[in-house]
């Protein structure tokens, strides 16, 4: 019998990351798998959402985003990212960075188009390509610094290349792309007439004094870049589903059409609260970095003490580890045995690679957790592995 469901959906499986969260709940484990905080979202932002609901901001917002939020996004992007942004011409508010990415790809891709993706990659980008009809071309980031080979990158560009996806700070590796690297990528985008789609959802979570560089701020790139970010990570509100993308006016027009027919719009009262949150002062962002720096060091010590080889992240809130010194099991078996019976949930490395066997000696830990959660996880790791 022929399949009742589309070939397109058969092309990808269920999200491994989200599956690990479900298994974790079943095993009463400590969830260091999926990238979401287990601590409260900012009080002032929550109060703003309550006020908006009580003020009856409960009907559809403008499809491409409430004016207040688009203005706040434009101001932040113009100042923090050095990317001149107009609230009316360039900003589309979406249901998370996730929807922004798929809307951007659907706005750009024609059959036969290729999209370059750095590997390991955030697992959504693979299905995003399948859903939008793009053919992915993978370019390797190599440990320990997760740098790319410039010749390999240039070889991936060609007549069919429509876009390149950049993610900085990078999930899963914690790499922060340097200005030099982004200038090189920009030169290839210009040479081959390619659009950069840059996922900067972790743009404020940087360590060791590193600077965030948006590729749209590099000369010649403003007119060929789609910059994506959102509330989920910096404002610890992954469940609100508020994200946005910034693009040149013609591309914004196409993205808004896709977005309108996919979702109509993001939650109206939460957009009002997000507009206030984006105007938090500088101390909010410096405290965020301080608290994540402490969490990084607790988890890093626990992992090093228990035999993992650790790749210290420069940004975002994940640690990639090699498990070769600990076990002969592959990543999935190791992750499942570490999680069983109240253990620790991680993400098997194979979910970040096109060819799963390339990730079979890797697991990823998330440290967007309360200190007590991280300390409890450290105790379990020491009991089971040290
Ligand atoms: C690189 C990256 N992009 C996007 C997302 C999802 O963002 P949002 O919650 O805004 O859809 C995640 C979440 O883990 C991520 O790691």
Short mmCIF file of N, CA and C in Angstrom, two decimals, residues 249-353:
data_model
loop_
_atom_site.label_atom_id
_atom_site.label_comp_id
_atom_site.label_asym_id
_atom_site.label_seq_id
_atom_site.Cartn_x
_atom_site.Cartn_y
_atom_site.Cartn_z
N UNK A 249 13.93 45.02 2.35
CA UNK A 249 12.48 45.21 2.18
C UNK A 249 11.85 44.19 1.22
N UNK A 250 12.52 43.88 0.09
CA UNK A 250 11.89 42.96 -0.86
C UNK A 250 11.78 41.55 -0.27
N UNK A 251 12.82 41.12 0.43
CA UNK A 251 12.79 39.79 1.05
C UNK A 251 11.78 39.79 2.20
N UNK A 252 11.75 40.89 2.96
CA UNK A 252 10.76 40.99 4.05
C UNK A 252 9.35 40.81 3.50
N UNK A 253 9.07 41.40 2.35
CA UNK A 253 7.74 41.27 1.74
C UNK A 253 7.40 39.80 1.52
N UNK A 254 8.35 39.02 1.01
CA UNK A 254 8.11 37.60 0.74
C UNK A 254 7.98 36.81 2.05
N UNK A 255 8.84 37.13 3.02
CA UNK A 255 8.78 36.42 4.31
C UNK A 255 7.42 36.69 4.97
N UNK A 256 6.95 37.93 4.92
CA UNK A 256 5.68 38.26 5.58
C UNK A 256 4.52 37.47 4.95
N UNK A 257 4.57 37.26 3.63
CA UNK A 257 3.50 36.48 3.00
C UNK A 257 3.51 35.04 3.52
N UNK A 258 4.71 34.43 3.55
CA UNK A 258 4.80 33.05 4.04
C UNK A 258 4.31 32.99 5.48
N UNK A 259 4.83 33.91 6.30
CA UNK A 259 4.50 33.93 7.73
C UNK A 259 2.99 34.09 7.93
N UNK A 260 2.37 34.98 7.17
CA UNK A 260 0.94 35.24 7.31
C UNK A 260 0.15 33.96 7.08
N UNK A 261 0.49 33.23 5.99
CA UNK A 261 -0.32 32.05 5.69
C UNK A 261 0.06 30.86 6.55
N UNK A 262 1.25 30.85 7.13
CA UNK A 262 1.62 29.75 8.02
C UNK A 262 0.97 29.91 9.39
N UNK A 263 1.04 31.12 9.95
CA UNK A 263 0.67 31.26 11.38
C UNK A 263 -0.22 32.47 11.68
N UNK A 264 -0.42 33.36 10.77
CA UNK A 264 -1.07 34.68 10.96
C UNK A 264 -0.22 35.58 11.85
N UNK A 265 0.20 35.06 13.01
CA UNK A 265 1.02 35.94 13.85
C UNK A 265 1.33 35.31 15.19
N UNK A 266 2.26 35.93 15.90
CA UNK A 266 2.64 35.47 17.24
C UNK A 266 1.65 36.05 18.26
N UNK A 267 1.65 35.48 19.47
CA UNK A 267 0.69 35.84 20.51
C UNK A 267 0.75 37.34 20.82
N UNK A 268 -0.41 38.01 20.66
CA UNK A 268 -0.43 39.49 20.75
C UNK A 268 0.00 40.03 22.12
N UNK A 269 -0.52 39.52 23.24
CA UNK A 269 -0.11 40.12 24.52
C UNK A 269 1.36 39.85 24.83
N UNK A 270 1.85 38.72 24.38
CA UNK A 270 3.26 38.41 24.65
C UNK A 270 4.18 39.31 23.82
N UNK A 271 3.70 39.74 22.67
CA UNK A 271 4.49 40.69 21.88
C UNK A 271 4.63 42.02 22.63
N UNK A 272 3.56 42.45 23.29
CA UNK A 272 3.63 43.71 24.06
C UNK A 272 4.65 43.57 25.19
N UNK A 273 4.62 42.41 25.87
CA UNK A 273 5.57 42.19 26.97
C UNK A 273 6.99 42.11 26.43
N UNK A 274 7.15 41.47 25.28
CA UNK A 274 8.49 41.36 24.67
C UNK A 274 9.03 42.75 24.35
N UNK A 275 8.16 43.64 23.89
CA UNK A 275 8.61 45.00 23.56
C UNK A 275 9.21 45.67 24.79
N UNK A 276 8.62 45.42 25.96
CA UNK A 276 9.18 45.99 27.19
C UNK A 276 10.49 45.31 27.55
N UNK A 277 10.52 43.99 27.40
CA UNK A 277 11.73 43.23 27.79
C UNK A 277 12.94 43.65 26.95
N UNK A 278 12.70 43.96 25.69
CA UNK A 278 13.82 44.36 24.83
C UNK A 278 14.42 45.68 25.28
N UNK A 279 13.66 46.42 26.12
CA UNK A 279 14.18 47.71 26.58
C UNK A 279 14.81 47.62 27.97
N UNK A 280 15.01 46.40 28.49
CA UNK A 280 15.73 46.25 29.76
C UNK A 280 17.09 46.94 29.62
N UNK A 281 17.61 47.45 30.76
CA UNK A 281 18.90 48.16 30.63
C UNK A 281 20.08 47.18 30.60
N UNK A 282 21.26 47.75 30.41
CA UNK A 282 22.47 46.96 30.20
C UNK A 282 22.76 45.96 31.32
N UNK A 283 22.32 46.27 32.57
CA UNK A 283 22.64 45.36 33.67
C UNK A 283 21.97 43.99 33.46
N UNK A 284 20.81 43.97 32.82
CA UNK A 284 20.14 42.69 32.58
C UNK A 284 21.06 41.76 31.76
N UNK A 285 21.69 42.35 30.75
CA UNK A 285 22.50 41.53 29.84
C UNK A 285 23.84 41.14 30.50
N UNK A 286 24.42 42.07 31.30
CA UNK A 286 25.69 41.69 31.94
C UNK A 286 25.46 40.65 33.03
N UNK A 287 24.31 40.75 33.74
CA UNK A 287 24.03 39.71 34.76
C UNK A 287 23.77 38.35 34.11
N UNK A 288 23.15 38.39 32.95
CA UNK A 288 22.90 37.14 32.22
C UNK A 288 24.24 36.44 31.92
N UNK A 289 25.19 37.20 31.42
CA UNK A 289 26.50 36.63 31.08
C UNK A 289 27.19 36.11 32.34
N UNK A 290 27.12 36.91 33.41
CA UNK A 290 27.76 36.49 34.67
C UNK A 290 27.18 35.16 35.16
N UNK A 291 25.83 35.06 35.14
CA UNK A 291 25.23 33.85 35.69
C UNK A 291 25.53 32.65 34.80
N UNK A 292 25.55 32.84 33.49
CA UNK A 292 25.89 31.70 32.62
C UNK A 292 27.37 31.32 32.73
N UNK A 293 28.22 32.30 33.02
CA UNK A 293 29.64 31.97 33.18
C UNK A 293 29.82 31.05 34.39
N UNK A 294 29.10 31.34 35.47
CA UNK A 294 29.19 30.48 36.67
C UNK A 294 28.65 29.08 36.35
N UNK A 295 27.53 29.02 35.64
CA UNK A 295 26.94 27.71 35.31
C UNK A 295 27.90 26.91 34.42
N UNK A 296 28.51 27.60 33.47
CA UNK A 296 29.45 26.91 32.58
C UNK A 296 30.57 26.29 33.39
N UNK A 297 31.08 27.04 34.39
CA UNK A 297 32.24 26.49 35.08
C UNK A 297 31.85 25.32 35.99
N UNK A 298 30.65 25.35 36.59
CA UNK A 298 30.21 24.20 37.41
C UNK A 298 30.13 22.94 36.54
N UNK A 299 29.47 23.09 35.38
CA UNK A 299 29.29 21.89 34.54
C UNK A 299 30.62 21.44 33.94
N UNK A 300 31.43 22.39 33.52
CA UNK A 300 32.72 22.01 32.92
C UNK A 300 33.56 21.22 33.91
N UNK A 301 33.64 21.69 35.18
CA UNK A 301 34.45 20.96 36.17
C UNK A 301 33.91 19.56 36.38
N UNK A 302 32.57 19.45 36.51
CA UNK A 302 32.00 18.12 36.76
C UNK A 302 32.32 17.18 35.59
N UNK A 303 32.25 17.70 34.37
CA UNK A 303 32.50 16.85 33.20
C UNK A 303 33.98 16.46 33.12
N UNK A 304 34.85 17.42 33.40
CA UNK A 304 36.29 17.09 33.33
C UNK A 304 36.68 16.10 34.42
N UNK A 305 36.10 16.31 35.64
CA UNK A 305 36.43 15.40 36.75
C UNK A 305 35.98 13.97 36.47
N UNK A 306 34.97 13.80 35.63
CA UNK A 306 34.42 12.46 35.44
C UNK A 306 34.84 11.83 34.12
N UNK A 307 35.81 12.42 33.44
CA UNK A 307 36.42 11.72 32.31
C UNK A 307 35.96 12.12 30.92
N UNK A 308 35.08 13.12 30.83
CA UNK A 308 34.70 13.60 29.49
C UNK A 308 35.82 14.48 28.94
N UNK A 309 35.99 14.45 27.63
CA UNK A 309 36.85 15.46 27.01
C UNK A 309 35.92 16.63 26.64
N UNK A 310 36.25 17.81 27.19
CA UNK A 310 35.32 18.94 27.10
C UNK A 310 35.80 19.96 26.07
N UNK A 311 34.89 20.40 25.21
CA UNK A 311 35.18 21.55 24.34
C UNK A 311 34.54 22.77 24.99
N UNK A 312 35.37 23.64 25.55
CA UNK A 312 34.86 24.79 26.31
C UNK A 312 34.15 25.75 25.36
N UNK A 313 32.87 26.04 25.64
CA UNK A 313 32.14 26.93 24.72
C UNK A 313 32.52 28.39 24.90
N UNK A 314 32.50 29.15 23.81
CA UNK A 314 32.73 30.60 23.86
C UNK A 314 31.42 31.36 23.92
N UNK A 315 30.32 30.69 23.59
CA UNK A 315 29.01 31.33 23.62
C UNK A 315 27.92 30.28 23.72
N UNK A 316 26.66 30.74 23.77
CA UNK A 316 25.47 29.88 23.95
C UNK A 316 25.55 29.14 25.30
N UNK A 317 24.69 28.11 25.50
CA UNK A 317 24.72 27.47 26.82
C UNK A 317 24.76 25.95 26.76
N UNK A 318 25.69 25.47 25.92
CA UNK A 318 25.89 24.02 25.76
C UNK A 318 27.36 23.69 25.89
N UNK A 319 27.62 22.45 26.33
CA UNK A 319 29.00 21.95 26.27
C UNK A 319 29.01 20.67 25.45
N UNK A 320 29.85 20.65 24.42
CA UNK A 320 30.07 19.45 23.62
C UNK A 320 31.17 18.65 24.28
N UNK A 321 30.99 17.33 24.36
CA UNK A 321 32.02 16.49 24.98
C UNK A 321 32.28 15.26 24.12
N UNK A 322 33.49 14.74 24.24
CA UNK A 322 33.85 13.45 23.63
C UNK A 322 33.76 12.40 24.73
N UNK A 323 33.21 11.23 24.39
CA UNK A 323 33.02 10.20 25.41
C UNK A 323 34.01 9.04 25.26
N UNK A 324 34.96 9.17 24.33
CA UNK A 324 35.87 8.03 24.04
C UNK A 324 36.63 7.56 25.27
N UNK A 325 37.00 8.50 26.18
CA UNK A 325 37.77 8.11 27.37
C UNK A 325 36.93 7.40 28.41
N UNK A 326 35.61 7.35 28.20
CA UNK A 326 34.70 6.82 29.23
C UNK A 326 34.07 5.50 28.90
N UNK A 327 33.88 5.26 27.60
CA UNK A 327 33.04 4.12 27.21
C UNK A 327 33.34 3.69 25.78
N UNK A 328 32.95 2.43 25.48
CA UNK A 328 33.00 1.97 24.09
C UNK A 328 31.62 2.07 23.44
N UNK A 329 30.61 2.41 24.26
CA UNK A 329 29.25 2.52 23.72
C UNK A 329 29.18 3.67 22.72
N UNK A 330 28.18 3.62 21.83
CA UNK A 330 28.01 4.79 20.96
C UNK A 330 27.20 5.85 21.71
N UNK A 331 27.05 7.01 21.10
CA UNK A 331 26.43 8.15 21.77
C UNK A 331 25.02 7.87 22.29
N UNK A 332 24.21 7.13 21.47
CA UNK A 332 22.82 6.90 21.87
C UNK A 332 22.77 5.95 23.06
N UNK A 333 23.52 4.84 22.99
CA UNK A 333 23.51 3.87 24.11
C UNK A 333 24.06 4.53 25.37
N UNK A 334 25.14 5.30 25.21
CA UNK A 334 25.73 5.97 26.37
C UNK A 334 24.72 6.95 26.98
N UNK A 335 24.08 7.75 26.12
CA UNK A 335 23.11 8.75 26.62
C UNK A 335 21.96 8.05 27.34
N UNK A 336 21.50 6.92 26.79
CA UNK A 336 20.38 6.22 27.42
C UNK A 336 20.82 5.60 28.75
N UNK A 337 22.04 5.04 28.82
CA UNK A 337 22.42 4.44 30.11
C UNK A 337 22.72 5.52 31.15
N UNK A 338 23.23 6.67 30.72
CA UNK A 338 23.48 7.76 31.68
C UNK A 338 22.15 8.32 32.22
N UNK A 339 21.10 8.23 31.43
CA UNK A 339 19.81 8.80 31.83
C UNK A 339 18.97 7.83 32.68
N UNK A 340 19.17 6.51 32.46
CA UNK A 340 18.29 5.52 33.13
C UNK A 340 18.25 5.74 34.63
N UNK A 341 17.04 5.53 35.19
CA UNK A 341 16.91 5.51 36.66
C UNK A 341 17.37 6.77 37.36
N UNK A 342 16.81 7.88 36.98
CA UNK A 342 17.17 9.12 37.69
C UNK A 342 18.54 9.64 37.34
N UNK A 343 18.98 9.38 36.13
CA UNK A 343 20.30 9.85 35.70
C UNK A 343 20.24 11.24 35.08
N UNK A 344 21.16 11.49 34.15
CA UNK A 344 21.27 12.82 33.54
C UNK A 344 20.96 12.70 32.04
N UNK A 345 20.06 13.57 31.56
CA UNK A 345 19.72 13.55 30.13
C UNK A 345 20.67 14.44 29.35
N UNK A 346 21.17 13.92 28.25
CA UNK A 346 22.06 14.66 27.35
C UNK A 346 21.50 14.49 25.93
N UNK A 347 22.14 15.12 24.97
CA UNK A 347 21.72 14.88 23.58
C UNK A 347 22.82 14.11 22.86
N UNK A 348 22.49 12.94 22.30
CA UNK A 348 23.48 12.17 21.54
C UNK A 348 23.99 12.98 20.35
N UNK A 349 25.31 12.95 20.14
CA UNK A 349 25.94 13.77 19.11
C UNK A 349 25.45 13.48 17.70
N UNK A 350 24.98 12.24 17.46
CA UNK A 350 24.59 11.89 16.09
C UNK A 350 23.48 12.80 15.56
N UNK A 351 22.71 13.42 16.46
CA UNK A 351 21.60 14.25 15.97
C UNK A 351 22.08 15.57 15.37
N UNK A 352 23.38 15.84 15.48
CA UNK A 352 23.89 17.11 14.93
C UNK A 352 24.63 16.92 13.61
N UNK A 353 24.58 15.70 13.06
CA UNK A 353 25.34 15.42 11.84
C UNK A 353 24.43 14.80 10.79
#
